[in-house]
Tab-separated table of C-alpha atoms in Angstrom:
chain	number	residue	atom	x	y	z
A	781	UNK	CA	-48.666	-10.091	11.327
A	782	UNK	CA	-52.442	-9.659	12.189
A	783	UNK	CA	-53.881	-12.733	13.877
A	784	UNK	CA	-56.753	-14.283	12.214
A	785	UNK	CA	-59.999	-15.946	13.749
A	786	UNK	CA	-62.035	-19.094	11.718
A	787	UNK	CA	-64.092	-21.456	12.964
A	788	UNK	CA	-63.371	-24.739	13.542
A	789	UNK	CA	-65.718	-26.502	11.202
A	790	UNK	CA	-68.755	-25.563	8.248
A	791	UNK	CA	-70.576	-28.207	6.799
A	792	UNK	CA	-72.329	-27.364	3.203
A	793	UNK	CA	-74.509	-29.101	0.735
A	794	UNK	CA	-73.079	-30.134	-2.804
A	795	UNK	CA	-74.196	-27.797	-5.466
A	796	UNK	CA	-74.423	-24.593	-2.484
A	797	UNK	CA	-72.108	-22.133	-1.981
A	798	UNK	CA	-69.814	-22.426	0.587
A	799	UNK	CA	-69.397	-18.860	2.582
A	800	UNK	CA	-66.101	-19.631	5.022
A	801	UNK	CA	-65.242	-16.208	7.218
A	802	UNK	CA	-62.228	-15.188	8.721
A	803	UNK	CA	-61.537	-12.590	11.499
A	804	UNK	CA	-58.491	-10.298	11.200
A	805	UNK	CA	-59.501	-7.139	13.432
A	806	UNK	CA	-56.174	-6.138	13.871
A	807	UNK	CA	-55.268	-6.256	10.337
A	808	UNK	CA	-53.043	-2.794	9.224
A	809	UNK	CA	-52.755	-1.478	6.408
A	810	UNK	CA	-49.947	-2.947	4.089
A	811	UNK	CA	-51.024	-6.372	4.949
A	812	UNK	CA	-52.850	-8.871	2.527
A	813	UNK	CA	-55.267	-11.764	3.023
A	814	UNK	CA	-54.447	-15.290	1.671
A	815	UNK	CA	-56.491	-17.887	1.447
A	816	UNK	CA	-54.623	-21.536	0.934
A	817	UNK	CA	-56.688	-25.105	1.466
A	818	UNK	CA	-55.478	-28.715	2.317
A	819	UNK	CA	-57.033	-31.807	0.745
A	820	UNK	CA	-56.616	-34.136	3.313
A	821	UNK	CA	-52.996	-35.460	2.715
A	822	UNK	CA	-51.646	-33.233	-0.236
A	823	UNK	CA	-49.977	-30.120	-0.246
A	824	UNK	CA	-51.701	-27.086	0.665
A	825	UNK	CA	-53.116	-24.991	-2.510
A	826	UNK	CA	-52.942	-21.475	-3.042
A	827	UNK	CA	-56.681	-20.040	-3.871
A	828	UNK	CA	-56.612	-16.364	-3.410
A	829	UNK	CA	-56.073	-13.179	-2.098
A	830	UNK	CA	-56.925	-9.648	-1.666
A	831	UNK	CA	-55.908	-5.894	0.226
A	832	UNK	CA	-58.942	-4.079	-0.235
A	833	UNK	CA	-60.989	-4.724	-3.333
A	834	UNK	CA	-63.186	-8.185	-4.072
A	835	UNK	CA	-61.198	-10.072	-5.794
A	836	UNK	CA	-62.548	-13.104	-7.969
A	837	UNK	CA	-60.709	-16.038	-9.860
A	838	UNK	CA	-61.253	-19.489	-11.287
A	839	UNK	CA	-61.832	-21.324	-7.985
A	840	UNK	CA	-63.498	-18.902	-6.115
A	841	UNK	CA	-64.365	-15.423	-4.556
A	842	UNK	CA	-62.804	-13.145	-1.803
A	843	UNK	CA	-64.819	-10.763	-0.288
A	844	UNK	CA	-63.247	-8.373	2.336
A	845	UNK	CA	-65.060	-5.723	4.739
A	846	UNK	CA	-64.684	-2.096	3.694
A	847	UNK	CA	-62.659	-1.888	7.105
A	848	UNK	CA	-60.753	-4.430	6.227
A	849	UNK	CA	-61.538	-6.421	9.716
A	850	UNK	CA	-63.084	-9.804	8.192
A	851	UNK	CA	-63.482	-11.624	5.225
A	852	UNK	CA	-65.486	-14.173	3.712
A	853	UNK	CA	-64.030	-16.525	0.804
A	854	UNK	CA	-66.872	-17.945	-1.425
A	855	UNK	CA	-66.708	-20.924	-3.139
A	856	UNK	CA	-70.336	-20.850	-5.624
A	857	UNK	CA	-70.707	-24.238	-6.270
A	858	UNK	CA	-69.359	-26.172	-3.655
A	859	UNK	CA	-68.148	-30.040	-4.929
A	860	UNK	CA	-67.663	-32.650	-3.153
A	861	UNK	CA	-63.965	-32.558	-3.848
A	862	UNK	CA	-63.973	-28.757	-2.024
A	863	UNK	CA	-63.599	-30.731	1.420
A	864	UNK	CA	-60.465	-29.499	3.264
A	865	UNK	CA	-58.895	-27.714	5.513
A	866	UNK	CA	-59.326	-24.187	4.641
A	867	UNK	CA	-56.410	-21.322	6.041
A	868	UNK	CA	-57.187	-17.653	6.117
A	869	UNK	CA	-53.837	-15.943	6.462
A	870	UNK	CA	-52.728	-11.924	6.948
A	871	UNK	CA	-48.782	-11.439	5.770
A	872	UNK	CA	-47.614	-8.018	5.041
A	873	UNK	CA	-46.269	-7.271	2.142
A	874	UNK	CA	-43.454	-5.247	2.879
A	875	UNK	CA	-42.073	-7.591	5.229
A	876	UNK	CA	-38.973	-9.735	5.068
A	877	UNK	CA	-39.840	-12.951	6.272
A	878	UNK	CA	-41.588	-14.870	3.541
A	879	UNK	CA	-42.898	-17.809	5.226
A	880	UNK	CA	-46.758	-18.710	5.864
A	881	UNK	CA	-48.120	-19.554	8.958
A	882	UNK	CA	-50.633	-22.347	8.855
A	883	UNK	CA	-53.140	-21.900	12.282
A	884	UNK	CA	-55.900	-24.087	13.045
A	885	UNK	CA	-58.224	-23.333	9.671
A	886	UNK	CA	-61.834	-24.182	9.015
A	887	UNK	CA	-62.758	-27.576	8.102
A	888	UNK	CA	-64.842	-27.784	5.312
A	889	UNK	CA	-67.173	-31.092	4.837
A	890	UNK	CA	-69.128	-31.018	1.483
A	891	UNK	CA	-72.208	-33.214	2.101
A	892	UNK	CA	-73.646	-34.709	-0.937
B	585	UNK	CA	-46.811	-26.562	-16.943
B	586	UNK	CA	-45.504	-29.191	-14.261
B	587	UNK	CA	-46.150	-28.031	-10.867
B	588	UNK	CA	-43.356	-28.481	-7.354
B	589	UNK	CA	-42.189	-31.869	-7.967
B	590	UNK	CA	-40.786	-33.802	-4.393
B	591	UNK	CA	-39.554	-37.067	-4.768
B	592	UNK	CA	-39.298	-40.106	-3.260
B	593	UNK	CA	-43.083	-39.466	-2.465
B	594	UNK	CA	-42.671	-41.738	0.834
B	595	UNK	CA	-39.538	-42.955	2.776
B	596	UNK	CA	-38.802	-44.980	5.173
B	597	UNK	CA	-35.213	-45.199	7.143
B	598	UNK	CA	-34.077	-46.630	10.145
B	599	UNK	CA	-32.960	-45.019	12.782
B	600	UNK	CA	-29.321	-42.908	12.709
B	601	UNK	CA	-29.697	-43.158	9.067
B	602	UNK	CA	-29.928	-40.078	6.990
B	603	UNK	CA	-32.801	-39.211	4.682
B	604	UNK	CA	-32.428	-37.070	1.634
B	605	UNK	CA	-35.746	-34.762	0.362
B	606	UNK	CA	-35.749	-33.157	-3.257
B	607	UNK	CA	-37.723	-30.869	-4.169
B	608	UNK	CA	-37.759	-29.455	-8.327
B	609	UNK	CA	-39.623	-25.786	-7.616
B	610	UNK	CA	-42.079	-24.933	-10.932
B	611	UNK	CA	-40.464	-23.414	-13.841
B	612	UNK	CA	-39.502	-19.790	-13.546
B	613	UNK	CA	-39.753	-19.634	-9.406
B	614	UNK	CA	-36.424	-19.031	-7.718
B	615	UNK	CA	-37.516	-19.117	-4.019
B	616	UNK	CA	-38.582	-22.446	-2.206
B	617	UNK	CA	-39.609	-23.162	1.295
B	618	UNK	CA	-39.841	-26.375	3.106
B	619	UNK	CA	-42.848	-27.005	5.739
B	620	UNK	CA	-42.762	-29.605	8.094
B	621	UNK	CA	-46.283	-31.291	9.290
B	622	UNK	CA	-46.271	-33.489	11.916
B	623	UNK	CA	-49.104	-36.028	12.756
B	624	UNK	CA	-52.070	-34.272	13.479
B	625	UNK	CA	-50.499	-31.101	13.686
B	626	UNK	CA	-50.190	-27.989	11.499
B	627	UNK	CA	-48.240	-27.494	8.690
B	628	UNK	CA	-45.144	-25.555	10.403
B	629	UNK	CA	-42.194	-23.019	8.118
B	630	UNK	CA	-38.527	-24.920	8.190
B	631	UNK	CA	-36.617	-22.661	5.461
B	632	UNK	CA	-36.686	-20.185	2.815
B	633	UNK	CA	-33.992	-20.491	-0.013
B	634	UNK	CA	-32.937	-18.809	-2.958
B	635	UNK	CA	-30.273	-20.092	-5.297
B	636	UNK	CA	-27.560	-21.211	-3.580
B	637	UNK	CA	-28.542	-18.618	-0.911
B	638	UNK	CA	-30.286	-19.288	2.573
B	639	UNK	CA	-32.513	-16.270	3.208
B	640	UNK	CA	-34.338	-17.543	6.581
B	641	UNK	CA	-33.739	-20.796	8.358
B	642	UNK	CA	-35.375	-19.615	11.601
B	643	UNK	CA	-37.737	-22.980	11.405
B	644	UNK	CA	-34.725	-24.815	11.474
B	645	UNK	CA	-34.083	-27.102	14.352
B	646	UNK	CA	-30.591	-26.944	15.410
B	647	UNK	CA	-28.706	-30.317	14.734
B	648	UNK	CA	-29.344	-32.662	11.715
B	649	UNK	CA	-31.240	-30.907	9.850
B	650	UNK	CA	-29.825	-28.594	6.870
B	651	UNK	CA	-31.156	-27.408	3.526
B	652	UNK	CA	-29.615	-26.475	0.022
B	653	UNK	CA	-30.643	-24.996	-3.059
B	654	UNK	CA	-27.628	-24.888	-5.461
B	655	UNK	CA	-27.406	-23.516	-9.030
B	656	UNK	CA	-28.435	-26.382	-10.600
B	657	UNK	CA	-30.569	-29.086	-9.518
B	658	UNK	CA	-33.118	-29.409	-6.871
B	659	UNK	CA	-33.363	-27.963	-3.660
B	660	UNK	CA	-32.521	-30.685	-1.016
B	661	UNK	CA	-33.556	-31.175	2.447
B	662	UNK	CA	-31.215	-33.141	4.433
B	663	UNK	CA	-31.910	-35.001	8.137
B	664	UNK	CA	-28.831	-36.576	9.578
B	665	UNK	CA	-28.985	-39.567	12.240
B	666	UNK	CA	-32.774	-39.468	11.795
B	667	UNK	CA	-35.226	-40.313	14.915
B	668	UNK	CA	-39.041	-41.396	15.434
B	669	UNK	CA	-40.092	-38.181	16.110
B	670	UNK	CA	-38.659	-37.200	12.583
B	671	UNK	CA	-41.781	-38.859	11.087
B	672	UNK	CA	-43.627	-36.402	8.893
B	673	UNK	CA	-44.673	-35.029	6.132
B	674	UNK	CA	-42.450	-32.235	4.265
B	675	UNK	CA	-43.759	-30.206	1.749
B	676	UNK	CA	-42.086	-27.837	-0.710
B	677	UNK	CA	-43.475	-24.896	-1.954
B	678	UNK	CA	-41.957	-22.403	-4.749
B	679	UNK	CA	-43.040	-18.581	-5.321
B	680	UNK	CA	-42.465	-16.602	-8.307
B	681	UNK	CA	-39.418	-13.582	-8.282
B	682	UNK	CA	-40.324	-11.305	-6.147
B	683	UNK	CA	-43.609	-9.340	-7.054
B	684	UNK	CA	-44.680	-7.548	-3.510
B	685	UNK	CA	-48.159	-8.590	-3.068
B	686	UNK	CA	-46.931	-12.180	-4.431
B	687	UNK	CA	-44.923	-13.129	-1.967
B	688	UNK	CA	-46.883	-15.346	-0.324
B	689	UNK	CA	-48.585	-16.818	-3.432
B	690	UNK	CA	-46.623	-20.619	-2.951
B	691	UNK	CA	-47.228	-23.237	-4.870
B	692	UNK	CA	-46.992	-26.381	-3.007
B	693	UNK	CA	-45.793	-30.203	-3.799
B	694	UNK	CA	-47.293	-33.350	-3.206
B	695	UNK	CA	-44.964	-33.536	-0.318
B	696	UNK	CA	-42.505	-36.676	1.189
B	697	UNK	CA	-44.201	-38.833	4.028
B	698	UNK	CA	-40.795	-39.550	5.705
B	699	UNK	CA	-41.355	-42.494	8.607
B	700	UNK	CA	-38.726	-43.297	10.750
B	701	UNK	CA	-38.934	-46.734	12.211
């Protein structure tokens, strides 16, 4: 599985959009992008993912390069209850093994 | 539509004893995982089950630990002889049948802070 890059913290302003970006250069071609997020102490929570296209949903937006080598997951109107941990993660689709793998994520602080 | 449901939510045993984690996946999912996340670490893969069918336990560790997801009834993650470092939080997650590009959508629980004194 492609390893992802994300920086280590983003701070945004209640009411902004938060713009978090992931690096997967060596992403192929059967693999997807998943984003998850962790409220500090609850389970993670699945928000979205993509292959190719933009993909859009309730919570937020997914937008991924037309090489497929980054991404950037948008959140429009970032609450203050958006703080968390936030995981960008490649998995391939084809693949057996069905398990995530958490890395380091970005920490997102909502300021009001 | 209730989501993963773990119970207890917190536990505490002594050490040697044996602690029990349950897990009820959401309605209609048939695979569950259990993640292990240690104190100020990252949430880490433990097992993937199917009914009554282990599918990868590579996140295992060896001794005390084993897992179980029978017909009926929750899945169940069991620690024998527990120890300090044991202390964590285990989560459950659930995914739908398979559906390719949906394997990796999991739905996680609330998890089990298990502490080990």
């Amino acid at each position: 599985d492609a390893k992802t890059t994300q920086p280590t913290s983003m701070d945004c302003a209640e009411g902004r959009a938060a713009n978090l970006p992931c690096n997967h250069s060596t992403i192929s071609g059967n693999e997807y992008v998943y984003w998850y997020r962790q409220i500090h102490s609850q389970g993670p929570q699945y928000i979205i993912h993509g292959l190719k296209n933009n993909e859009t949903n309730e919570m937020a937006s997914l937008i991924i390069t037309e090489d497929r080598k980054s991404s950037t997951l948008i959140l429009p109107h970032a609450t203050l209850r958006d703080t968390a941990v936030y995981y960008c993660i490649v998995r391939s689709a084809s693949g057996s093994a069905r398990q995530l793998t958490f890395g380091s994520g970005t920490q997102l602080t909502v300021l009001p | 539509n209730a989501g993963v449901m773990q119970n207890p939510r917190h536990l505490v045993r002594r050490r040697g004893q044996e602690a029990r984690l349950r897990c009820s996946p959401m309605k209609g999912h048939s695979h569950v995982y259990w993640y292990r996340q240690l104190p100020e670490e990252g949430l880490k893969f433990m097992v993937y089950l199917q009914k009554e069918n282990i599918i990868d336990e590579s996140g295992m560790p060896k001794e005390r630990f084993s897992a179980e997801f029978p017909k009926e009834g929750p899945s169940i993650l069991r620690i024998q002889q527990v120890v300090r470092g044991d202390s964590a939080a285990y989560f459950c997650a659930s995914s739908p049948p398979y559906a390719r590009d949906r394997d990796y959508e999991q739905y996680f629980g609330p998890g089990t802070r298990l502490t080990v004194t």
